[in-house]
Each structure stands twice: as structure tokens, then as C-alpha cells.
Coordinates of C-alpha atoms in Angstrom, one line a residue:
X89 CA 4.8 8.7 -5.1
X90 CA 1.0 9.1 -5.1
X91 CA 0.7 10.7 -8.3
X92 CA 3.4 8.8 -10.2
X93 CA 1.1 5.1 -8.4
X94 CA -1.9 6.4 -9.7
X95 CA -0.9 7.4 -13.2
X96 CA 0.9 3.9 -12.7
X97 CA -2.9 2.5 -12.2
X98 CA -4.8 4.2 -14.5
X99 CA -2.6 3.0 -17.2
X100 CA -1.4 -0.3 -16.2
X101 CA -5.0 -2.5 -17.5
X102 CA -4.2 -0.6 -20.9
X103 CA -0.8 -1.8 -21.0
X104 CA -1.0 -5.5 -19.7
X105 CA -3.2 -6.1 -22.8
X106 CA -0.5 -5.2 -24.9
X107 CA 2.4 -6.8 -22.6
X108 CA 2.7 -10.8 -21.7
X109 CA 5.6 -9.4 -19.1
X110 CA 3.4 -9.6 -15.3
X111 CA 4.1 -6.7 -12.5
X112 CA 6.3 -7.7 -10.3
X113 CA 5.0 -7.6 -6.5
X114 CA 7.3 -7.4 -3.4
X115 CA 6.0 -8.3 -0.4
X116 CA 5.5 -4.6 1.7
X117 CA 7.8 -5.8 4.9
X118 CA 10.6 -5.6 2.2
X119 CA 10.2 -2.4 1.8
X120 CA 9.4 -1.5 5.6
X121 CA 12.4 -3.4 6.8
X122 CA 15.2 -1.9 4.1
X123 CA 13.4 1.6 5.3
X124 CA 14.0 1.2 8.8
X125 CA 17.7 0.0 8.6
X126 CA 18.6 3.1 5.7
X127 CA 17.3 5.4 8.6
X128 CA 19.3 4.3 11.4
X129 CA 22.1 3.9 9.8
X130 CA 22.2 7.2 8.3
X131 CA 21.4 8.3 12.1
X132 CA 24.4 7.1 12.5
X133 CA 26.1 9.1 10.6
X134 CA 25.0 12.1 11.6
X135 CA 25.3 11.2 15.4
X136 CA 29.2 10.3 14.9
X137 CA 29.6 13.7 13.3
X138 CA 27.6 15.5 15.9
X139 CA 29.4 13.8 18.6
X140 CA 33.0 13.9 17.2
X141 CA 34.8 17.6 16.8
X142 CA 37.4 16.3 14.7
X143 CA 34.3 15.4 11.9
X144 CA 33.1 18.7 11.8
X145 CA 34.7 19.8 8.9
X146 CA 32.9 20.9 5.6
X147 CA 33.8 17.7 4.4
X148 CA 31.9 15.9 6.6
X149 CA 29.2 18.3 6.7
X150 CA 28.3 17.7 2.9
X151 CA 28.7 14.0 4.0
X152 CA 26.1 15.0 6.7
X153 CA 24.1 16.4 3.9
X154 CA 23.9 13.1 1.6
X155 CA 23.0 11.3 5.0
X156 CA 19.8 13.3 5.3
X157 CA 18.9 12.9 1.7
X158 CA 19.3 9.2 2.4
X159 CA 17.1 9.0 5.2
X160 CA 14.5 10.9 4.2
X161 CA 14.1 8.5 1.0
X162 CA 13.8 5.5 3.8
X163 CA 11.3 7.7 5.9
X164 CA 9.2 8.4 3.1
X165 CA 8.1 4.6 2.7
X166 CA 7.8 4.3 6.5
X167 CA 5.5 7.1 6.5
X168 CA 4.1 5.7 3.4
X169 CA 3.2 2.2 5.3
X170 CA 2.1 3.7 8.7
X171 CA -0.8 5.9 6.1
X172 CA -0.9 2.6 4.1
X173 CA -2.0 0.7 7.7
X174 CA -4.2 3.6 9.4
X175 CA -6.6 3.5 6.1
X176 CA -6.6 -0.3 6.0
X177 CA -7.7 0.2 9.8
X178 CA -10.4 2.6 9.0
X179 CA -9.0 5.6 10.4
X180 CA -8.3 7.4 7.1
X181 CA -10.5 8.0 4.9
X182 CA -10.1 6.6 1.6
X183 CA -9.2 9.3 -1.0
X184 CA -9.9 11.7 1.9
X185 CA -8.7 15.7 2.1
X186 CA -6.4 14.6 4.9
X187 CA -5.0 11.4 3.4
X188 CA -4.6 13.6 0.2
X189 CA -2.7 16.3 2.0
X190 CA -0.5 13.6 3.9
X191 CA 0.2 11.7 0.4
X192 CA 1.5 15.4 -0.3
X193 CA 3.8 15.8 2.7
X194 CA 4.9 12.3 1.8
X195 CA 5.7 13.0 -2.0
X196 CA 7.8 16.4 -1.0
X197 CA 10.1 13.9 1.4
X198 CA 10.9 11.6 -1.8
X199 CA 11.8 14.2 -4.3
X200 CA 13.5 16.0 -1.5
X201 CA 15.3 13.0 -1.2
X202 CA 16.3 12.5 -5.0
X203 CA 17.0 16.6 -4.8
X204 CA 19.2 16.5 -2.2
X205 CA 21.1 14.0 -2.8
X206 CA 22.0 15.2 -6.5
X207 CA 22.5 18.7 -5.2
X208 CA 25.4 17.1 -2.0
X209 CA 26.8 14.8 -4.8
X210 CA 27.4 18.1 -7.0
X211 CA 28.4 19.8 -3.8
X212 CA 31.0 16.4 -2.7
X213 CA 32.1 17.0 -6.2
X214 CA 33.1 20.3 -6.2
X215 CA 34.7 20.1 -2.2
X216 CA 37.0 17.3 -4.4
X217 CA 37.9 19.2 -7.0
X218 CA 39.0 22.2 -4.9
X219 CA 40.7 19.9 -2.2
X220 CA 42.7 18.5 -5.1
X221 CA 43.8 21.4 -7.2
X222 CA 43.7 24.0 -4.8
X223 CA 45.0 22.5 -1.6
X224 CA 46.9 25.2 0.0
X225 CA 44.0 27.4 -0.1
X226 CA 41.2 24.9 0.8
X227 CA 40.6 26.2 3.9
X228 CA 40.7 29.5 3.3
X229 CA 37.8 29.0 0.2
X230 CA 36.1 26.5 2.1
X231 CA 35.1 27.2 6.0
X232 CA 32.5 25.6 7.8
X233 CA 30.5 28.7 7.9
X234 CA 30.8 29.0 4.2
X235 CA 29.7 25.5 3.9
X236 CA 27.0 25.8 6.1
X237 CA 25.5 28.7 4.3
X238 CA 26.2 26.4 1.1
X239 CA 23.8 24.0 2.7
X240 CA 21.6 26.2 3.8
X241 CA 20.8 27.5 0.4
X242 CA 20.9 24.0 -1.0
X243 CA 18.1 22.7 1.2
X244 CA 16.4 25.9 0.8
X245 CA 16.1 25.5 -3.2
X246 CA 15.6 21.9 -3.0
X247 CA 12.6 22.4 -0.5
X248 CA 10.7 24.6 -2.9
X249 CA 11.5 22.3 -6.2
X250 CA 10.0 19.4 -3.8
X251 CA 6.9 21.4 -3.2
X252 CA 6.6 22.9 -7.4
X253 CA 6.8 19.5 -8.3
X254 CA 4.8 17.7 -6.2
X255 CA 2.2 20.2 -6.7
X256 CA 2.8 20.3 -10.4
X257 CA 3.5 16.3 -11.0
X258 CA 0.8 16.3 -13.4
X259 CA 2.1 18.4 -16.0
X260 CA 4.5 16.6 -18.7
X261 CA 6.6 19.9 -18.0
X262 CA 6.8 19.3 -14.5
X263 CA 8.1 15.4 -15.2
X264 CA 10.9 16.5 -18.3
X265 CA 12.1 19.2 -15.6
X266 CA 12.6 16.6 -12.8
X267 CA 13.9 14.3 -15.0
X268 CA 16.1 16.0 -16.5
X269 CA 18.4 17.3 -13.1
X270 CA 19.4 13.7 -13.3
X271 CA 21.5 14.3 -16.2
X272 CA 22.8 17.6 -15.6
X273 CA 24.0 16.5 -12.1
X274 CA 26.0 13.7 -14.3
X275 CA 26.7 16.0 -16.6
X276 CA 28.3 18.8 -13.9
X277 CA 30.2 15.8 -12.3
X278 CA 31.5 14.3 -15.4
X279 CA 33.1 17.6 -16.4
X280 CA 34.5 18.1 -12.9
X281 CA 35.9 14.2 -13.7
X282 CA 37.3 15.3 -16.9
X283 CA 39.2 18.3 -15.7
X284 CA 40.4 16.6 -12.5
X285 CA 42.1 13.6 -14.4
X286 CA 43.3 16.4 -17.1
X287 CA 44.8 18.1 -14.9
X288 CA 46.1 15.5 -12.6
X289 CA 49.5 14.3 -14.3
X290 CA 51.2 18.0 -14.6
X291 CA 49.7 18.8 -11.1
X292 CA 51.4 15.6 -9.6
X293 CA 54.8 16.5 -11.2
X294 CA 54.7 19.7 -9.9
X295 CA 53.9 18.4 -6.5
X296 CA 55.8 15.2 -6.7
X297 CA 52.5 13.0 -5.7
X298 CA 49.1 14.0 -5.1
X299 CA 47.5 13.8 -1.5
X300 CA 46.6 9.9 -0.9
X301 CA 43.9 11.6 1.4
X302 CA 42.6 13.9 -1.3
X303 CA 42.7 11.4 -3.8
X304 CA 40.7 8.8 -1.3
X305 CA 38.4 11.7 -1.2
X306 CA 37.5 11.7 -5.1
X307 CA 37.6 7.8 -5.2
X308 CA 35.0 7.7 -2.0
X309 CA 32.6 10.3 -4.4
X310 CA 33.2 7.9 -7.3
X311 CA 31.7 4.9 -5.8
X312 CA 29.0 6.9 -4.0
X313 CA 28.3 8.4 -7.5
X314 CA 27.8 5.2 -8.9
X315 CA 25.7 3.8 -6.4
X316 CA 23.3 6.9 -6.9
X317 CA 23.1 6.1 -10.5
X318 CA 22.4 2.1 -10.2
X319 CA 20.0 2.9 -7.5
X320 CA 18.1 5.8 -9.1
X321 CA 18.5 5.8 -12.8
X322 CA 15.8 2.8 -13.1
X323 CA 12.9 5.0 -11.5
X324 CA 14.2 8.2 -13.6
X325 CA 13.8 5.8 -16.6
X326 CA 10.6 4.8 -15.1
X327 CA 9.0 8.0 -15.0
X328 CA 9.9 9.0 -18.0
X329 CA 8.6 5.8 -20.3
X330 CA 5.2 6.2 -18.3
X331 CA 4.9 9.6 -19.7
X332 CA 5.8 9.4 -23.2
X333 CA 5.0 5.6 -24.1
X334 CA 2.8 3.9 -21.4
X335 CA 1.0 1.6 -23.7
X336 CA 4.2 0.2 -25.5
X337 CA 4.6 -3.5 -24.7
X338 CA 8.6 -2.9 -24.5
X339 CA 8.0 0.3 -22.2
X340 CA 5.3 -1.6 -20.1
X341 CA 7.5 -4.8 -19.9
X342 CA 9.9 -2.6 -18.2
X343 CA 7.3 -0.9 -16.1
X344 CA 5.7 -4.1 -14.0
X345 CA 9.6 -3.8 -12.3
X346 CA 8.2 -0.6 -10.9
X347 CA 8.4 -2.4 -7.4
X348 CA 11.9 -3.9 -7.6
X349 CA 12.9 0.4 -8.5
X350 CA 11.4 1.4 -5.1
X351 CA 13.8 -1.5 -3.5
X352 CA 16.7 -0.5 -5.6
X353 CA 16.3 3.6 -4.1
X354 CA 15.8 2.2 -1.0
X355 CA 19.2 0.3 -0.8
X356 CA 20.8 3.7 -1.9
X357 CA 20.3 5.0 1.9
X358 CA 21.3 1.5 3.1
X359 CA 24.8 0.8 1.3
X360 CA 26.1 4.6 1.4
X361 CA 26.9 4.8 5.0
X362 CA 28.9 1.6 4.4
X363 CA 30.7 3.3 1.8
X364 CA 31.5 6.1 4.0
X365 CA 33.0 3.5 6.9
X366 CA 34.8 1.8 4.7
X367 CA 36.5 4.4 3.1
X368 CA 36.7 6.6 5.6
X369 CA 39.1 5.3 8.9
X370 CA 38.0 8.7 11.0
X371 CA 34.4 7.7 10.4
X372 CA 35.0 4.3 11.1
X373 CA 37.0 4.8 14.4
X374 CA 33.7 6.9 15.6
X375 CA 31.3 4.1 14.6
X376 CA 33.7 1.3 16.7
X377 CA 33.5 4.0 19.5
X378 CA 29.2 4.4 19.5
X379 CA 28.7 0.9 19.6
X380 CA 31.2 0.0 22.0
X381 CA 29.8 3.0 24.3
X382 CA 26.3 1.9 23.6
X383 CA 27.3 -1.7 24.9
X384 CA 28.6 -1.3 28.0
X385 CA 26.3 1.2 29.0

């Protein structure tokens, strides 16, 4: 993020003085190449949903929606690079209006990213929880028109935040506010969590066993859940100790790993469509069935 890079700058001379802990510096083609495979890979996803009738469920459509979150973190530092590369060239100018307004557009994608992905978590969470305890009537409550206009609002919402916050980034507000949906997403999840397992035992003896398809459902969001927080939690923590203690030689040790963060977001987009194949045999069986396609074509 522009804002959070420069902030990162301004304080960083200040903070070495009272550190002995050196940034570390990855070389940008890491970053680039993680990018580019997080993108297609996602692609993926979205392609074997689009292409397959029996994955267009609501379901799969939040799946869809995580997908998009993911790639739009990896297309952020793509688009990130390619400005990085047109200024070095000369065709930007430096600290320009139009590089400004681009760094902008390129913010919105990365909190879109970290937005949307805590918002089709909550939502993946929620699909769980009703697919679980309310099973007979899942598909009354939840259609793929409902989930669609579920969606639609989500990404809605999410757009604007992107936009407030970028344009408000500045503001120590602004940075509690975006820090804080990390939390509550955990915190909406966790209670989900808490009712689920409460309820699980008396539910399964009146029903003799629960659904091993529901219940691969909830274990699927569990691991994608805690890929999210291993992968994002360390920028969150970031942020925050570079607004309320930047000069600390504890909170500035931690800071010069600001680059090995970006890598760790980065890998989100990369290892969740993994997650998705491996647990899910109807997703897999369309992935076997693009490539093979793709090859003999």
C-alpha cells in the first residue's frame, strides 16, 4: 500500500537508530512470480465453476467469492510492479497526479482484497452453520438467487470501505477501523464455532450421525480460516505497531519483516485453491477435466 510504504519510509531512519534488527529485502521477482501463479490459479476456480452446472450452487458461489478476493490480492502487486517498471522507464512521472491516482486504484484492489475475503469467510461460515443445523431447509433458506444478491451486497459494501479507507488511510481512525474487522470477523466465526460444536452432540443423536459432507464442509472453512489468519494477521499487526509505536526498537524489529508479510498475503491466494481441490472431490474432478481438455486440444 502507497500510504502504509510511505508512512513505512518516513519513519523507518527514526526507527533503525533505535533498532540493531536490519529490514529484510526480497528480491521483487518473488513477489511478481507468487502473484502471477495466486491469479491463475484462482482463474481456475472460477472457470471450473463457470463451466460445470453441477458447481453452481451457493456453495460454490461463496467459494467463487473467496477466489476473487484472492486474486485481486495477487493482481494488486502485479499492477504494483508493471507502475513500479513504467516510472523506472520514465514514463511515469515520479510522485505525479497520474501515478498518484493509479497508486489509488491499486490500494482499493488490496483492501478489497483483505475485505472480501473476511466478508466470504463470514459468509462460508454462516452457509456451514445453516447446512449443518438446518439441513432439511437449506435449500429453501439458501437459493442461488438469494446468494447472489448476498454477494452482490457484499461486494457492494466492501467496494465503498475500499475506497473510505484508502482515501482516509491517513487518519489513526481510519487505521483502528480497518484493523479492527479482523477481529470481529474471528470474533463472528468463533461464535458460529462455539454454537456448532455445542450443538453438535444432541443434533447427532437425534439424527443418528451428522452429514460427512456437511461436516467436510465446516472442516474445509476451518483450514481456510486458518490459512487467512497465518497469512494476514502479520500485516494487521503490522499496521497497527507502525501507528501507535513506530520508534520502539521491539515494534521496529518486527517491522524490517514488512516484506516477508507481503509474501505471506501473497501465498494466501496461492495455497487456498489447493485447499479447495483437496477437499473438495467435485472440484477436483473439474480441475482433472480442464487440464486434460486443455492438453489434447
Amino acid at each position: 500500500m502507497k500510504h502504509i510504504l510511505n508512512l513505512y519510509e518516513n519513519i523507518n531512519s527514526t526507527a533503525r537508530n533505535n533498532s540493531d534488527c536490519p529490514a529484510v529485502i526480497l528480491p521483487e521477482e518473488i513477489f511478481f512470480t507468487v502473484s502471477i501463479v495466486g491469479v491463475l490459479e484462482n482463474l481456475m476456480v472460477l472457470l471450473a465453476v463457470a463451466k460445470n452446472k453441477s458447481l453452481q450452487s451457493p456453495m460454490y458461489f461463496f467459494i467463487c467469492s473467496l477466489a476473487i478476493s484472492d486474486m485481486l490480492g495477487s493482481l494488486y502487486k502485479i499492477l504494483e510492479n508493471v507502475l513500479i517498471i513504467f516510472r523506472n522507464m520514465g514514463y511515469l512521472e515520479p510522485r505525479g497526479s497520474f501515478e498518484s491516482t493509479a497508486d489509488d486504484v491499486v490500494d482499493s484492489l488490496f483492501i478489497l482484497s483483505l475485505l472480501g475475503s473476511i466478508c466470504s469467510l463470514s459468509v462460508i461460515a454462516a452457509d456451514r452453520y445453516i447446512t449443518i443445523f438446518h439441513t432439511l431447509q437449506y435449500h429453501r433458506i439458501v437459493t442461488p438467487h438469494r446468494a447472489l444478491i448476498v454477494l452482490t451486497v457484499l461486494w457492494a459494501g466492501c467496494t465503498g470501505s475500499g475506497i473510505t479507507i484508502v482515501t482516509f488511510s491517513h487518519h489513526v481512525p481510519t487505521v483502528i477501523a480497518f484493523t479492527a474487522l479482523f477481529p470481529l470477523m474471528l470474533a463472528f466465526i468463533l461464535c458460529l464455532y462455539v454454537h456448532m460444536f455445542l450443538l453438535a452432540r444432541s443434533h447427532a443423536r437425534r439424527t443418528s450421525s451428522l452429514p460427512k459432507a456437511n461436516m467436510r464442509g465446516a472442516i474445509t472453512l476451518t483450514v481456510l480460516l486458518g490459512v487467512f489468519i497465518f497469512c494476514w494477521a502479520p500485516f494487521v499487526l503490522h499496521v497497527l505497531l507502525m501507528t501507535f509505536c513506530p520508534a520502539d526498537p521491539y515494534c521496529a524489529c518486527y517491522m524490517s519483516l514488512f516484506q516477508v508479510n507481503g509474501v505471506l498475503i501473497m501465498c494466501n491466494a496461492v495455497i487456498d485453491p489447493f485447499i479447495y481441490a483437496f477437499r473438495s472431490p467435485e472440484l477436483r474432478v473439474a480441475f482433472k477435466k480442464m487440464v486434460i481438455c486443455n492438453w489434447y486440444q
